[in-house]
Short mmCIF file of C-alpha atoms in Angstrom, two decimals:
data_model
loop_
_atom_site.label_atom_id
_atom_site.label_comp_id
_atom_site.label_asym_id
_atom_site.label_seq_id
_atom_site.Cartn_x
_atom_site.Cartn_y
_atom_site.Cartn_z
CA MET A 1 -20.64 -168.77 38.07
CA ALA A 2 -18.65 -167.41 41.00
CA ASP A 3 -17.69 -169.68 43.87
CA LEU A 4 -20.33 -169.11 46.50
CA THR A 5 -17.82 -169.31 49.33
CA GLU A 6 -16.11 -166.20 47.99
CA LEU A 7 -19.27 -164.12 47.94
CA ARG A 8 -20.20 -161.76 50.74
CA ASP A 9 -23.19 -162.52 52.96
CA GLU A 10 -25.23 -159.75 51.39
CA GLN A 11 -24.65 -161.14 47.91
CA LEU A 12 -25.69 -164.58 49.04
CA LEU A 13 -28.80 -163.10 50.61
CA ARG A 14 -29.78 -161.42 47.34
CA MET A 15 -29.28 -164.68 45.45
CA MET A 16 -31.29 -166.46 48.09
CA GLN A 17 -34.10 -163.94 47.69
CA ALA A 18 -34.05 -164.74 43.98
CA GLY A 19 -34.68 -168.37 44.86
CA ASP A 20 -31.13 -169.76 44.73
CA GLU A 21 -31.07 -172.78 47.01
CA ASN A 22 -27.28 -173.13 46.88
CA ALA A 23 -26.90 -169.55 48.07
CA PHE A 24 -29.17 -170.26 51.00
CA THR A 25 -27.23 -173.41 51.89
CA SER A 26 -23.95 -171.55 51.64
CA LEU A 27 -25.19 -168.71 53.83
CA TYR A 28 -26.58 -171.14 56.37
CA ARG A 29 -23.37 -173.14 56.61
CA ARG A 30 -21.34 -169.99 56.98
CA ARG A 31 -23.44 -168.43 59.74
CA GLN A 32 -25.20 -171.20 61.63
CA GLY A 33 -22.18 -171.99 63.78
CA ASN A 34 -21.92 -168.43 65.08
CA ILE A 35 -25.59 -168.32 65.92
CA TYR A 36 -25.64 -171.75 67.51
CA ARG A 37 -22.57 -171.00 69.62
CA PHE A 38 -23.84 -167.58 70.65
CA VAL A 39 -27.07 -169.06 72.04
CA LEU A 40 -25.19 -171.95 73.60
CA GLU A 41 -22.77 -169.59 75.32
CA MET A 42 -25.60 -167.33 76.44
CA SER A 43 -28.01 -169.98 77.66
CA GLY A 44 -25.95 -173.09 78.24
CA SER A 45 -28.72 -175.06 76.58
CA ALA A 46 -28.03 -177.05 73.42
CA PRO A 47 -31.73 -177.69 72.64
CA LEU A 48 -32.43 -173.99 72.91
CA ALA A 49 -29.47 -173.22 70.65
CA GLU A 50 -30.88 -175.64 68.06
CA ASP A 51 -34.35 -174.14 68.24
CA VAL A 52 -33.09 -170.59 67.95
CA THR A 53 -30.80 -171.40 65.02
CA GLN A 54 -33.72 -172.94 63.19
CA GLU A 55 -36.01 -170.03 64.05
CA VAL A 56 -33.53 -167.45 62.82
CA PHE A 57 -33.13 -169.06 59.42
CA MET A 58 -36.84 -169.75 59.12
CA ALA A 59 -37.42 -166.05 59.71
CA LEU A 60 -34.79 -165.27 57.08
CA ILE A 61 -36.61 -167.51 54.59
CA ARG A 62 -39.95 -165.88 55.37
CA GLU A 63 -38.91 -162.25 55.69
CA SER A 64 -35.47 -161.83 54.22
CA ARG A 65 -36.36 -158.29 53.14
CA GLY A 66 -36.43 -157.21 56.77
CA TYR A 67 -32.65 -156.81 56.67
CA ASP A 68 -31.42 -153.26 56.10
CA PRO A 69 -27.74 -153.22 54.97
CA SER A 70 -27.34 -149.62 56.12
CA ARG A 71 -27.76 -150.74 59.74
CA GLY A 72 -24.85 -153.16 59.78
CA PRO A 73 -23.56 -156.44 58.40
CA LEU A 74 -25.82 -159.42 57.92
CA SER A 75 -23.90 -161.44 60.52
CA ALA A 76 -24.78 -158.88 63.20
CA TYR A 77 -28.39 -158.84 62.01
CA LEU A 78 -28.59 -162.62 62.35
CA ILE A 79 -27.04 -162.59 65.81
CA GLY A 80 -29.48 -159.83 66.79
CA MET A 81 -32.35 -162.00 65.63
CA ALA A 82 -30.93 -164.94 67.55
CA ARG A 83 -30.73 -162.79 70.67
CA HIS A 84 -34.38 -161.74 70.32
CA HIS A 85 -35.55 -165.30 69.75
CA ALA A 86 -33.45 -166.58 72.64
CA LEU A 87 -34.75 -163.91 75.02
CA ARG A 88 -38.32 -164.59 73.94
CA MET A 89 -37.94 -168.33 74.44
CA LEU A 90 -36.17 -167.87 77.74
CA LYS A 91 -38.87 -165.54 79.00
CA ARG A 92 -41.41 -168.14 77.99
CA ASP A 93 -39.44 -170.83 79.82
CA GLN A 94 -38.91 -168.53 82.81
CA THR A 95 -35.16 -168.10 82.99
CA TYR A 96 -31.78 -169.21 81.83
CA VAL A 97 -30.90 -172.68 82.95
CA SER A 98 -28.59 -172.80 85.92
CA ALA A 99 -24.95 -173.67 85.42
CA PRO A 100 -25.18 -177.34 86.56
CA GLN A 101 -28.19 -177.89 84.29
CA ALA A 102 -26.31 -176.27 81.47
CA GLU A 103 -23.46 -178.61 82.01
CA GLU A 104 -25.82 -181.55 81.62
CA SER A 105 -27.30 -180.35 78.33
CA TRP A 106 -24.08 -178.90 76.97
CA ARG A 107 -21.64 -181.72 76.85
CA ASP A 108 -20.01 -182.31 73.55
CA PRO A 109 -17.74 -185.29 72.88
CA GLY A 110 -15.35 -183.06 71.01
CA ASP A 111 -15.33 -180.49 73.77
CA ALA A 112 -11.71 -180.15 74.96
CA ALA A 113 -10.80 -183.42 73.31
CA PRO A 114 -7.20 -184.51 73.86
CA ALA A 115 -4.74 -183.63 71.18
CA ALA A 116 -2.50 -186.35 69.78
CA GLY A 117 0.09 -187.34 72.38
CA GLU A 118 -1.43 -185.18 75.11
CA ASP A 119 -1.27 -186.76 78.54
CA PRO A 120 -4.57 -187.39 80.40
CA HIS A 121 -3.62 -185.13 83.29
CA SER A 122 -3.25 -182.05 81.14
CA VAL A 123 -6.47 -182.93 79.30
CA MET A 124 -8.31 -183.05 82.61
CA THR A 125 -6.76 -179.80 83.76
CA ARG A 126 -7.76 -178.11 80.53
CA ARG A 127 -11.28 -179.48 80.74
CA GLU A 128 -11.63 -178.20 84.28
CA ALA A 129 -10.37 -174.80 83.24
CA ILE A 130 -12.90 -174.68 80.42
CA ASP A 131 -15.72 -175.79 82.70
CA SER A 132 -14.86 -173.11 85.21
CA VAL A 133 -14.94 -170.44 82.51
CA ARG A 134 -18.24 -171.78 81.22
CA GLN A 135 -19.80 -171.65 84.66
CA ALA A 136 -18.41 -168.21 85.34
CA ILE A 137 -19.87 -166.91 82.07
CA LEU A 138 -23.26 -168.46 82.70
CA SER A 139 -23.38 -166.91 86.15
CA LEU A 140 -22.87 -163.38 84.82
CA PRO A 141 -25.85 -161.02 84.68
CA GLU A 142 -27.45 -161.17 81.26
CA HIS A 143 -26.31 -157.83 79.84
CA TYR A 144 -22.69 -158.34 80.93
CA ARG A 145 -22.75 -161.87 79.58
CA GLU A 146 -23.96 -160.62 76.19
CA ALA A 147 -21.08 -158.19 75.93
CA VAL A 148 -18.47 -160.79 76.95
CA VAL A 149 -19.89 -163.47 74.66
CA LEU A 150 -20.10 -161.18 71.63
CA CYS A 151 -16.83 -159.27 72.03
CA ASP A 152 -14.54 -161.82 73.63
CA LEU A 153 -15.87 -165.17 72.49
CA ASN A 154 -17.22 -164.23 69.07
CA GLU A 155 -14.66 -161.49 68.45
CA MET A 156 -17.21 -159.00 67.23
CA SER A 157 -16.23 -155.34 67.09
CA TYR A 158 -17.74 -152.86 69.52
CA GLU A 159 -19.78 -151.36 66.69
CA GLU A 160 -21.21 -154.71 65.65
CA THR A 161 -21.96 -155.58 69.25
CA ALA A 162 -23.66 -152.22 69.75
CA SER A 163 -25.77 -152.94 66.67
CA VAL A 164 -26.77 -156.37 68.00
CA LEU A 165 -27.55 -155.12 71.49
CA ASP A 166 -29.16 -151.96 70.18
CA CYS A 167 -27.13 -149.69 72.42
CA SER A 168 -24.20 -147.30 72.13
CA VAL A 169 -20.54 -148.29 71.74
CA GLY A 170 -19.83 -146.66 75.09
CA THR A 171 -22.41 -148.89 76.76
CA VAL A 172 -20.81 -151.94 75.16
CA ARG A 173 -17.41 -150.92 76.44
CA SER A 174 -18.60 -150.33 79.98
CA ARG A 175 -20.57 -153.59 80.07
CA LEU A 176 -17.58 -155.48 78.76
CA HIS A 177 -15.31 -153.84 81.30
CA ARG A 178 -17.65 -154.70 84.15
CA GLY A 179 -18.34 -158.19 82.81
CA ARG A 180 -14.64 -159.02 82.59
CA ALA A 181 -14.05 -157.68 86.09
CA LEU A 182 -16.79 -159.96 87.40
CA LEU A 183 -15.34 -162.90 85.47
CA LEU A 184 -11.92 -162.32 86.99
CA GLN A 185 -13.48 -162.17 90.41
CA LYS A 186 -15.33 -165.47 89.86
CA LEU A 187 -12.37 -167.26 88.31
CA THR A 188 -10.01 -166.31 91.10
CA GLY A 189 -12.26 -167.88 93.68
CA GLY A 190 -14.20 -164.85 94.84
CA VAL A 191 -11.11 -162.91 95.73
CA LYS A 192 -10.98 -159.35 94.55
CA VAL A 193 -8.85 -159.38 91.50
CA GLU A 194 -7.41 -155.95 91.90
CA PRO A 195 -4.02 -156.12 93.60
CA ALA A 196 -3.68 -154.82 97.10
CA ARG A 197 -3.41 -151.14 96.43
CA GLU A 198 -1.72 -150.41 99.69
CA ALA A 199 1.18 -152.68 98.84
CA ILE A 200 1.89 -151.11 95.53
CA ASN A 201 0.54 -147.68 96.08
CA GLY A 202 3.92 -146.14 96.18
CA SER A 203 4.91 -147.38 92.82
CA ARG A 204 1.67 -146.46 91.18
CA CYS A 205 1.07 -143.69 88.69
CA LEU A 206 4.50 -142.36 88.83
CA ALA A 207 4.77 -142.41 85.11
CA MET B 1 -0.36 -142.03 80.09
CA ASN B 2 -1.56 -142.52 83.66
CA CYS B 3 -3.26 -145.48 85.36
CA LYS B 4 -6.74 -144.21 84.58
CA ASP B 5 -6.02 -143.96 80.87
CA PHE B 6 -4.37 -147.35 81.01
CA GLY B 7 -7.42 -148.87 82.74
CA ASN B 8 -9.72 -147.38 80.14
CA MET B 9 -7.90 -149.02 77.28
CA ILE B 10 -6.70 -152.24 78.86
CA HIS B 11 -9.32 -154.36 77.21
CA GLU B 12 -8.52 -152.99 73.76
CA LEU B 13 -4.87 -153.63 74.55
CA VAL B 14 -5.28 -157.29 75.47
CA SER B 15 -7.70 -158.02 72.65
CA GLY B 16 -5.48 -156.33 70.07
CA ARG B 17 -8.06 -153.66 69.26
CA VAL B 18 -5.74 -150.67 69.68
CA ALA B 19 -5.35 -149.42 66.16
CA ASP B 20 -2.84 -146.68 66.99
CA LYS B 21 0.65 -148.13 67.39
CA THR B 22 1.91 -145.12 69.35
CA THR B 23 -0.88 -145.42 71.94
CA GLN B 24 -0.16 -149.11 72.26
CA LEU B 25 3.51 -148.47 72.89
CA GLU B 26 2.69 -145.77 75.43
CA ALA B 27 0.41 -148.19 77.28
CA LEU B 28 3.03 -150.93 77.36
CA GLU B 29 5.61 -148.45 78.49
CA HIS B 30 3.30 -147.35 81.31
CA ALA B 31 2.81 -150.99 82.34
CA GLY B 32 6.59 -151.34 82.40
CA HIS B 33 6.83 -148.60 85.00
CA CYS B 34 3.65 -149.14 87.01
CA LEU B 35 3.56 -152.34 89.04
CA TRP B 36 -0.18 -152.11 89.66
CA CYS B 37 -0.98 -151.69 85.97
CA ALA B 38 1.54 -154.40 85.02
CA ARG B 39 -0.18 -156.85 87.32
CA ARG B 40 -3.56 -155.88 86.00
CA LEU B 41 -2.38 -156.34 82.43
CA ASP B 42 -1.08 -159.78 83.33
CA GLU B 43 -4.44 -160.80 84.83
CA GLU B 44 -6.34 -159.47 81.86
CA ASN B 45 -4.06 -161.38 79.52
CA LYS B 46 -4.63 -164.58 81.49
CA LEU B 47 -8.37 -164.04 81.39
CA THR B 48 -8.25 -163.44 77.65
CA GLU B 49 -6.28 -166.66 77.19
CA ARG B 50 -8.82 -168.61 79.22
CA LEU B 51 -11.70 -167.10 77.25
CA GLN B 52 -9.95 -167.91 74.00
CA ALA B 53 -9.38 -171.48 75.15
CA PHE B 54 -13.03 -171.72 76.03
CA ALA B 55 -14.09 -170.23 72.67
CA GLY B 56 -11.69 -172.62 70.93
CA SER B 57 -13.32 -175.59 72.66
CA LEU B 58 -16.62 -174.52 71.14
CA GLN B 59 -15.36 -174.06 67.62
CA ARG B 60 -16.64 -177.44 66.56
CA GLN B 61 -20.10 -176.84 67.97
CA ARG B 62 -22.66 -176.73 65.18
CA ALA B 63 -26.38 -177.10 64.80
CA PRO B 64 -27.33 -180.68 63.95
CA LEU B 65 -27.58 -181.66 60.30
CA ARG B 66 -31.29 -182.33 60.55
CA ILE B 67 -31.86 -178.58 60.99
CA GLU B 68 -30.21 -177.86 57.66
CA ALA B 69 -32.39 -180.50 56.03
CA GLU B 70 -35.55 -179.06 57.58
CA LEU B 71 -34.62 -175.53 56.57
CA LEU B 72 -33.90 -176.61 53.01
CA GLN B 73 -37.29 -178.26 52.87
CA ALA B 74 -38.89 -175.05 54.15
CA PHE B 75 -36.94 -173.02 51.60
CA ARG B 76 -38.17 -175.24 48.74
CA GLU B 77 -41.75 -175.04 49.94
CA ARG B 78 -41.50 -171.30 50.18
CA LYS B 79 -40.10 -171.14 46.66
CA LEU B 80 -42.97 -173.23 45.36
CA GLU B 81 -45.48 -170.97 47.10
CA GLU B 82 -44.00 -167.88 45.55
CA GLY B 83 -43.16 -169.27 42.12
CA THR B 84 -40.41 -167.38 40.40
CA PRO B 85 -39.84 -164.11 42.21
CA LEU B 86 -41.02 -161.72 39.49
CA PHE B 87 -44.05 -163.75 38.57
CA GLY B 88 -44.78 -164.46 42.19
CA ALA B 89 -44.75 -160.80 43.11
CA ALA B 90 -46.95 -159.80 40.17
CA TRP B 91 -49.25 -162.67 40.87
CA ARG B 92 -49.52 -161.73 44.53
CA ARG B 93 -50.30 -158.12 43.59
CA PHE B 94 -52.97 -159.31 41.16
CA TRP B 95 -54.64 -161.52 43.73
CA ARG B 96 -54.44 -158.84 46.34
CA GLY B 97 -56.22 -156.43 43.97
CA ALA B 98 -58.73 -159.07 42.96
CA ALA B 99 -59.46 -159.87 46.58
CA TRP B 100 -60.14 -156.21 47.32
CA GLY B 101 -62.37 -155.95 44.25
CA LEU B 102 -64.31 -159.03 45.24
CA ALA B 103 -64.69 -157.77 48.80
CA ILE B 104 -66.06 -154.42 47.60
CA ALA B 105 -68.41 -156.12 45.13
CA ALA B 106 -69.64 -158.44 47.88
CA MET B 107 -70.28 -155.50 50.17
CA ALA B 108 -72.19 -153.65 47.43
CA ALA B 109 -74.27 -156.74 46.68
CA THR B 110 -75.03 -157.21 50.35
CA ALA B 111 -76.06 -153.59 50.68
CA TRP B 112 -78.27 -153.92 47.58
CA ILE B 113 -79.97 -157.00 48.98
CA MET B 114 -80.48 -155.47 52.40
CA ILE B 115 -81.85 -152.18 51.13
CA ILE B 116 -83.71 -153.08 47.95
CA GLU B 117 -84.38 -156.76 47.60
CA TRP B 118 -85.01 -157.77 51.18
CA PRO B 119 -88.06 -155.54 51.70
CA ARG B 120 -89.36 -156.57 48.29
CA PHE B 121 -88.90 -160.21 49.15
CA HIS B 122 -90.69 -159.81 52.44
CA ARG B 123 -93.38 -157.61 51.03
CA GLY B 124 -95.65 -160.44 49.93
CA THR B 125 -99.08 -159.06 50.65
CA SER B 126 -97.75 -156.23 52.71
CA VAL B 127 -98.23 -152.80 51.33
CA VAL B 128 -95.23 -151.08 49.85
CA PRO B 129 -96.62 -148.12 48.09
CA SER B 130 -94.80 -147.22 44.96
CA HIS B 131 -97.36 -144.59 44.39
CA VAL B 132 -99.91 -143.41 46.82
CA SER B 133 -102.71 -141.13 46.07
CA THR B 134 -106.02 -140.45 47.54
CA SER B 135 -109.16 -140.74 45.59
CA ARG B 136 -112.64 -141.87 46.01
CA PRO B 137 -112.98 -144.75 43.70
CA GLN B 138 -116.14 -145.91 42.21
CA VAL B 139 -116.43 -149.55 42.77
CA SER B 140 -118.01 -152.11 40.64
CA PRO B 141 -118.79 -154.84 43.15
CA ASN B 142 -120.18 -157.06 40.44
CA ALA B 143 -117.20 -156.94 38.19
CA SER B 144 -116.01 -160.38 37.48
CA ARG B 145 -113.82 -159.80 34.56
CA ALA B 146 -111.86 -156.66 34.16
CA ASN B 147 -112.31 -154.20 31.43
CA VAL B 148 -108.88 -152.98 30.86
CA ASN B 149 -108.91 -149.30 30.30
CA PRO B 150 -105.91 -147.58 28.92
CA GLY B 151 -106.28 -144.80 31.41
CA SER B 152 -105.58 -141.84 29.32
CA GLY B 153 -106.86 -138.45 30.10
CA GLU B 154 -109.83 -139.41 32.15
CA THR B 155 -110.14 -138.03 35.59
CA GLY B 156 -108.91 -139.94 38.52
CA ALA B 157 -108.62 -143.64 38.45
CA THR B 158 -110.62 -144.68 35.50
CA LEU B 159 -113.23 -146.59 37.28
CA LYS B 160 -116.08 -148.30 35.82
CA SER B 161 -119.13 -147.61 37.83
CA ASP B 162 -122.23 -149.56 38.18
CA ALA B 163 -125.05 -147.13 38.61
CA LYS B 164 -127.27 -149.68 40.17
CA THR B 165 -125.15 -150.14 43.24
CA PRO B 166 -125.18 -147.63 46.01
CA ALA B 167 -121.47 -147.58 46.10
CA ALA B 168 -121.35 -146.53 42.57
CA HIS B 169 -122.63 -143.16 43.46
CA ILE B 170 -120.03 -142.48 45.95
CA GLY B 171 -117.07 -140.45 45.12
CA ASN B 172 -118.05 -138.50 42.16
CA SER B 173 -115.51 -135.92 42.92
CA GLN B 174 -112.43 -137.97 42.37
CA ARG B 175 -109.24 -136.14 42.27
CA PRO B 176 -106.90 -136.82 39.37
CA LEU B 177 -104.07 -139.27 39.86
CA PRO B 178 -100.55 -138.16 39.06
CA ASP B 179 -99.53 -138.05 35.45
CA GLU B 180 -97.74 -141.37 35.34
CA SER B 181 -100.90 -143.22 36.26
CA ARG B 182 -102.74 -141.76 33.30
CA SER B 183 -100.76 -143.82 30.84
CA GLU B 184 -101.38 -147.02 32.77
CA ALA B 185 -103.83 -149.69 31.73
CA THR B 186 -105.94 -150.74 34.68
CA THR B 187 -108.82 -153.02 35.34
CA ASP B 188 -111.92 -151.83 37.00
CA PHE B 189 -112.01 -151.73 40.74
CA ILE B 190 -113.17 -155.02 42.09
CA SER B 191 -114.95 -155.06 45.37
CA LEU B 192 -113.42 -157.12 48.09
CA GLY B 193 -116.73 -157.28 49.93
CA THR B 194 -115.42 -155.77 53.11
CA CYS B 195 -117.38 -152.58 52.96
CA ASP B 196 -121.14 -152.66 52.91
CA ASP B 197 -121.85 -149.06 53.53
CA SER B 198 -120.74 -145.89 51.91
CA GLN B 199 -119.11 -144.67 55.09
CA CYS B 200 -115.84 -146.50 54.55
CA MET B 201 -115.58 -145.17 51.06
CA GLU B 202 -115.89 -141.57 52.03
CA GLU B 203 -112.24 -141.05 52.70
CA ALA B 204 -110.70 -143.87 50.78
CA THR B 205 -107.00 -144.06 50.18
CA LEU B 206 -105.49 -145.60 47.12
CA VAL B 207 -102.33 -147.57 47.66
CA ARG B 208 -100.09 -149.07 44.98
CA VAL B 209 -98.89 -152.52 45.93
CA ALA B 210 -97.03 -155.41 44.34
CA LEU B 211 -98.66 -158.81 44.48
CA PRO B 212 -97.82 -162.25 43.19
CA ALA B 213 -99.32 -162.83 39.74
CA GLU B 214 -101.38 -165.62 41.26
CA ALA B 215 -103.58 -162.92 42.75
CA LEU B 216 -104.99 -162.35 39.27
CA LEU B 217 -106.20 -165.92 39.15
CA ALA B 218 -107.89 -165.48 42.50
CA PHE B 219 -109.95 -162.76 40.92
CA GLY B 220 -110.65 -164.80 37.80
CA LEU B 221 -108.26 -162.82 35.68
CA GLY B 222 -105.48 -164.09 33.49
CA THR B 223 -104.54 -167.70 32.87
CA ASP B 224 -102.24 -170.17 34.54
CA ASN B 225 -99.54 -169.92 31.96
CA GLU B 226 -99.65 -166.21 31.45
CA TYR B 227 -97.15 -165.32 34.14
CA ALA B 228 -94.05 -166.86 35.51
CA PRO B 229 -94.57 -168.54 38.89
CA ASP B 230 -92.69 -165.87 40.77
CA ALA B 231 -93.86 -162.90 38.70
CA MET B 232 -95.12 -159.86 40.54
CA ILE B 233 -97.86 -157.54 39.35
CA GLN B 234 -98.94 -154.14 40.53
CA ALA B 235 -102.32 -153.27 41.88
CA ASP B 236 -104.07 -150.31 43.46
CA VAL B 237 -105.81 -151.13 46.68
CA ALA B 238 -108.52 -148.86 48.00
CA LEU B 239 -108.36 -148.57 51.75
CA GLY B 240 -111.35 -147.38 53.67
CA SER B 241 -111.21 -144.79 56.40
CA ASN B 242 -110.91 -147.66 58.84
CA GLY B 243 -107.79 -148.89 57.02
CA VAL B 244 -109.51 -151.99 55.66
CA PRO B 245 -109.07 -152.60 51.92
CA PHE B 246 -112.40 -152.72 50.18
CA ALA B 247 -111.54 -152.69 46.50
CA ILE B 248 -108.68 -153.51 44.19
CA ARG B 249 -107.70 -152.91 40.62
CA PHE B 250 -104.81 -154.36 38.67
CA VAL B 251 -102.40 -152.22 36.74
CA ASN B 252 -100.96 -153.05 33.34
#
């Protein structure tokens, strides 16, 4: 029997449909982290991320034949399901939690843990930097946040992201562009990120 | 490449998504000449590093182990529900078909009961004519025990008449009953004592009804054990012009 870790998601899914428990476990362990992190990054809520992860795999157990391989990879399908579940739950619970609330529920002991020999000052600086990015991401409008989380944090391709968000690649690109611009603005303390055009205007576009 | 082109592809450039090496080199060369684009590239690179650091800090984030345990339990339960996939699917198809069959049979049975059996059940002494004809029966008011006549080719309801009673003279011009009644064995008409004059018999109507077999006993016919408790028998009831039954005879 082939090593399950070497099999593709789609193969594991077929084995799972045939009742193979090991295939299901393998698929779950391979994909649960992505789903959990995606919801955590989107919502800032660890309990919500747990609920959504469970819901997604429960749905896969119940209706695994809902996946159509011609529409994209299984990983994108699962993230798409997670997005739907998360949006549904968030609509039910009114809105995304605010950044300070998120910070309360999203605090992991291993988060930005010091490396061996790292001095406390640099650990604190790094932790602050991470917190500022987290808060900046959580404060983005939802559709920009989705693009940033999927493309930049989860390193999904534009095509996969378009499949998850059910929009065109062009829309993904423009949302990502705008989302990153907003992030830069927030992370530089509300100052417009773009350099003062007047100062460098003369040297611009000469090439 | 100009600044606009550079701006359009800057994200691909910093995330390493530019597949074409030549385009990548052109973009970097442009950034080397253009201060504005160089600064922008630097900021985008810093942002990407910060995002990567943030993503790296989350790499160890996982769903708790209890979720895996709960999902495995759900998976096993689901497997038990379905049985082996092939058998489960065939079994599900079978039960689906059987359920439809049962539903259709139940609907047909309900329709049968509502249309056929329900009126029969409620009929009791009510009149449900299986055969209605008009005739002017001759009534034997004194008949106590029926003479069963295999009603063959005689005219009308084969009625035994008592010439001594006035009623016996009424209705000499009976019309013949339909053919099916000719082969029936019937008793004589028995007076119900509700008609004392000949007037009500002038335009009598004969109605075929179903009655509980006990009715025979009421008229001194048959025996207790002859019929099942819920058996039904047929009878012809003569209705007077006023609609009141005045005579009855039992069929078969």
